[in-house]
Amino acid sequence: MIEGNFLIGFLTPFADSGISYGFGFVFFGTNLAAGIMVYFLLYETKSLALEQVDVMYSQKNLKPWHSSEWMPAGYIDRNKRVPETFERRCSPIGQSMGLQNMRKSREGSESPPPYLQA
């Protein structure tokens, strides 16, 4: 990275004196090539967690130019989850202590554990 910046700063005066305004076309060409490389080689990871990015990269049939349409399992889109998929559950140890799975009632409140019920 630093070497590239040094080379641009060092070689620009020589190239500019040799081809003058044509040096802009060189920059245009390199920027166009970089844009094409980004589109075809980098995956879209906006609004994805690190674990979801890992799952996405592990799928062999997913191409980078289709990655913006990819959705993780249990999601309606990249920002909305399917509520039934992400339900709070007690561990087996918690269940042996009398705790129960917290499930929301129709009113939206969670039912408390049995030892807290009066």
PDB file of C-alpha atoms in Angstrom:
ATOM      1  CA  MET A   1       0.000   0.000   0.000  1.00  0.00           C
ATOM      2  CA  ILE A   2       2.693   2.461   0.988  1.00  0.00           C
ATOM      3  CA  GLU A   3       4.828   1.365  -1.953  1.00  0.00           C
ATOM      4  CA  GLY A   4       1.967   2.020  -4.366  1.00  0.00           C
ATOM      5  CA  ASN A   5       1.426   5.509  -2.972  1.00  0.00           C
ATOM      6  CA  PHE A   6       5.138   6.192  -3.261  1.00  0.00           C
ATOM      7  CA  LEU A   7       5.229   5.009  -6.876  1.00  0.00           C
ATOM      8  CA  ILE A   8       2.227   7.159  -7.830  1.00  0.00           C
ATOM      9  CA  GLY A   9       3.802  10.213  -6.229  1.00  0.00           C
ATOM     10  CA  PHE A  10       7.190   9.495  -7.760  1.00  0.00           C
ATOM     11  CA  LEU A  11       6.097   8.593 -11.303  1.00  0.00           C
ATOM     12  CA  THR A  12       3.247  11.088 -11.799  1.00  0.00           C
ATOM     13  CA  PRO A  13       5.488  14.066 -12.719  1.00  0.00           C
ATOM     14  CA  PHE A  14       7.367  11.983 -15.324  1.00  0.00           C
ATOM     15  CA  ALA A  15       4.174  10.575 -16.856  1.00  0.00           C
ATOM     16  CA  ASP A  16       2.462  13.971 -16.801  1.00  0.00           C
ATOM     17  CA  SER A  17       5.354  15.643 -18.593  1.00  0.00           C
ATOM     18  CA  GLY A  18       5.455  12.856 -21.179  1.00  0.00           C
ATOM     19  CA  ILE A  19       1.762  12.466 -22.065  1.00  0.00           C
ATOM     20  CA  SER A  20       0.231  15.569 -20.375  1.00  0.00           C
ATOM     21  CA  TYR A  21      -3.592  15.384 -20.298  1.00  0.00           C
ATOM     22  CA  GLY A  22      -3.515  11.769 -21.521  1.00  0.00           C
ATOM     23  CA  PHE A  23      -2.428  10.786 -18.021  1.00  0.00           C
ATOM     24  CA  GLY A  24      -6.073  11.261 -16.978  1.00  0.00           C
ATOM     25  CA  PHE A  25      -7.029   8.461 -19.346  1.00  0.00           C
ATOM     26  CA  VAL A  26      -4.521   6.199 -17.601  1.00  0.00           C
ATOM     27  CA  PHE A  27      -6.166   6.937 -14.248  1.00  0.00           C
ATOM     28  CA  PHE A  28      -9.612   6.409 -15.787  1.00  0.00           C
ATOM     29  CA  GLY A  29      -8.575   3.016 -17.137  1.00  0.00           C
ATOM     30  CA  THR A  30      -7.092   1.837 -13.860  1.00  0.00           C
ATOM     31  CA  ASN A  31     -10.140   3.018 -11.897  1.00  0.00           C
ATOM     32  CA  LEU A  32     -12.476   1.284 -14.337  1.00  0.00           C
ATOM     33  CA  ALA A  33     -10.469  -1.947 -14.040  1.00  0.00           C
ATOM     34  CA  ALA A  34     -10.542  -1.693 -10.235  1.00  0.00           C
ATOM     35  CA  GLY A  35     -14.312  -1.158 -10.251  1.00  0.00           C
ATOM     36  CA  ILE A  36     -14.858  -4.218 -12.423  1.00  0.00           C
ATOM     37  CA  MET A  37     -12.628  -6.297 -10.150  1.00  0.00           C
ATOM     38  CA  VAL A  38     -14.557  -5.163  -7.063  1.00  0.00           C
ATOM     39  CA  TYR A  39     -17.901  -6.046  -8.660  1.00  0.00           C
ATOM     40  CA  PHE A  40     -16.821  -9.517  -9.763  1.00  0.00           C
ATOM     41  CA  LEU A  41     -14.540 -10.536  -6.870  1.00  0.00           C
ATOM     42  CA  LEU A  42     -15.893  -9.024  -3.612  1.00  0.00           C
ATOM     43  CA  TYR A  43     -18.980 -10.232  -1.749  1.00  0.00           C
ATOM     44  CA  GLU A  44     -21.679  -7.849  -0.483  1.00  0.00           C
ATOM     45  CA  THR A  45     -21.668  -8.191   3.324  1.00  0.00           C
ATOM     46  CA  LYS A  46     -23.774  -5.177   4.306  1.00  0.00           C
ATOM     47  CA  SER A  47     -25.851  -5.765   7.483  1.00  0.00           C
ATOM     48  CA  LEU A  48     -24.525  -9.303   8.014  1.00  0.00           C
ATOM     49  CA  ALA A  49     -22.989 -10.616  11.220  1.00  0.00           C
ATOM     50  CA  LEU A  50     -19.543 -12.173  11.147  1.00  0.00           C
ATOM     51  CA  GLU A  51     -20.979 -15.680  11.490  1.00  0.00           C
ATOM     52  CA  GLN A  52     -23.346 -15.074   8.575  1.00  0.00           C
ATOM     53  CA  VAL A  53     -20.468 -13.821   6.426  1.00  0.00           C
ATOM     54  CA  ASP A  54     -18.588 -17.024   7.266  1.00  0.00           C
ATOM     55  CA  VAL A  55     -21.570 -19.117   6.143  1.00  0.00           C
ATOM     56  CA  MET A  56     -21.894 -17.064   2.963  1.00  0.00           C
ATOM     57  CA  TYR A  57     -18.209 -17.470   2.059  1.00  0.00           C
ATOM     58  CA  SER A  58     -18.415 -21.235   2.667  1.00  0.00           C
ATOM     59  CA  GLN A  59     -21.122 -21.709   0.027  1.00  0.00           C
ATOM     60  CA  LYS A  60     -19.326 -22.792  -3.130  1.00  0.00           C
ATOM     61  CA  ASN A  61     -22.206 -22.114  -5.535  1.00  0.00           C
ATOM     62  CA  LEU A  62     -22.649 -18.441  -4.528  1.00  0.00           C
ATOM     63  CA  LYS A  63     -21.009 -15.957  -6.879  1.00  0.00           C
ATOM     64  CA  PRO A  64     -19.906 -12.500  -5.645  1.00  0.00           C
ATOM     65  CA  TRP A  65     -22.176 -10.667  -8.084  1.00  0.00           C
ATOM     66  CA  HIS A  66     -25.194 -12.511  -6.622  1.00  0.00           C
ATOM     67  CA  SER A  67     -24.175 -12.081  -2.976  1.00  0.00           C
ATOM     68  CA  SER A  68     -26.384  -9.022  -2.414  1.00  0.00           C
ATOM     69  CA  GLU A  69     -29.447 -11.257  -2.911  1.00  0.00           C
ATOM     70  CA  TRP A  70     -28.251 -13.932  -0.435  1.00  0.00           C
ATOM     71  CA  MET A  71     -30.132 -14.210   2.881  1.00  0.00           C
ATOM     72  CA  PRO A  72     -29.120 -16.145   5.998  1.00  0.00           C
ATOM     73  CA  ALA A  73     -31.278 -19.011   7.210  1.00  0.00           C
ATOM     74  CA  GLY A  74     -34.126 -17.854   9.426  1.00  0.00           C
ATOM     75  CA  TYR A  75     -34.402 -14.400   7.868  1.00  0.00           C
ATOM     76  CA  ILE A  76     -37.135 -12.869   5.710  1.00  0.00           C
ATOM     77  CA  ASP A  77     -34.623 -10.393   4.317  1.00  0.00           C
ATOM     78  CA  ARG A  78     -31.230  -9.271   5.579  1.00  0.00           C
ATOM     79  CA  ASN A  79     -32.742  -7.170   8.365  1.00  0.00           C
ATOM     80  CA  LYS A  80     -35.941  -9.049   9.360  1.00  0.00           C
ATOM     81  CA  ARG A  81     -35.827 -12.366  11.207  1.00  0.00           C
ATOM     82  CA  VAL A  82     -38.449 -15.096  11.296  1.00  0.00           C
ATOM     83  CA  PRO A  83     -39.576 -14.868  14.962  1.00  0.00           C
ATOM     84  CA  GLU A  84     -40.083 -18.617  15.461  1.00  0.00           C
ATOM     85  CA  THR A  85     -36.476 -19.295  14.513  1.00  0.00           C
ATOM     86  CA  PHE A  86     -35.041 -17.142  17.284  1.00  0.00           C
ATOM     87  CA  GLU A  87     -36.904 -18.254  20.399  1.00  0.00           C
ATOM     88  CA  ARG A  88     -35.262 -17.985  23.793  1.00  0.00           C
ATOM     89  CA  ARG A  89     -34.667 -21.428  25.264  1.00  0.00           C
ATOM     90  CA  CYS A  90     -33.485 -22.682  28.633  1.00  0.00           C
ATOM     91  CA  SER A  91     -30.543 -24.984  28.933  1.00  0.00           C
ATOM     92  CA  PRO A  92     -31.130 -28.517  30.296  1.00  0.00           C
ATOM     93  CA  ILE A  93     -29.592 -27.385  33.595  1.00  0.00           C
ATOM     94  CA  GLY A  94     -32.029 -24.485  33.808  1.00  0.00           C
ATOM     95  CA  GLN A  95     -34.940 -26.803  33.083  1.00  0.00           C
ATOM     96  CA  SER A  96     -33.862 -29.146  35.884  1.00  0.00           C
ATOM     97  CA  MET A  97     -33.953 -26.139  38.246  1.00  0.00           C
ATOM     98  CA  GLY A  98     -37.585 -25.458  37.352  1.00  0.00           C
ATOM     99  CA  LEU A  99     -37.028 -22.811  34.698  1.00  0.00           C
ATOM    100  CA  GLN A 100     -39.047 -22.950  31.537  1.00  0.00           C
ATOM    101  CA  ASN A 101     -38.577 -21.709  28.035  1.00  0.00           C
ATOM    102  CA  MET A 102     -39.533 -18.059  27.754  1.00  0.00           C
ATOM    103  CA  ARG A 103     -42.246 -17.797  25.159  1.00  0.00           C
ATOM    104  CA  LYS A 104     -44.098 -14.605  24.386  1.00  0.00           C
ATOM    105  CA  SER A 105     -47.819 -14.606  24.958  1.00  0.00           C
ATOM    106  CA  ARG A 106     -50.263 -13.050  22.515  1.00  0.00           C
ATOM    107  CA  GLU A 107     -50.112  -9.770  24.435  1.00  0.00           C
ATOM    108  CA  GLY A 108     -46.370  -9.633  23.848  1.00  0.00           C
ATOM    109  CA  SER A 109     -45.247 -10.251  27.444  1.00  0.00           C
ATOM    110  CA  GLU A 110     -42.996 -13.151  28.347  1.00  0.00           C
ATOM    111  CA  SER A 111     -44.224 -15.721  30.827  1.00  0.00           C
ATOM    112  CA  PRO A 112     -42.090 -15.695  33.993  1.00  0.00           C
ATOM    113  CA  PRO A 113     -40.383 -18.808  35.380  1.00  0.00           C
ATOM    114  CA  PRO A 114     -42.572 -20.922  37.708  1.00  0.00           C
ATOM    115  CA  TYR A 115     -40.662 -19.977  40.852  1.00  0.00           C
ATOM    116  CA  LEU A 116     -41.565 -16.319  40.279  1.00  0.00           C
ATOM    117  CA  GLN A 117     -45.267 -16.935  39.739  1.00  0.00           C
ATOM    118  CA  ALA A 118     -47.420 -16.210  42.796  1.00  0.00           C
TER     119      ALA A 118
END
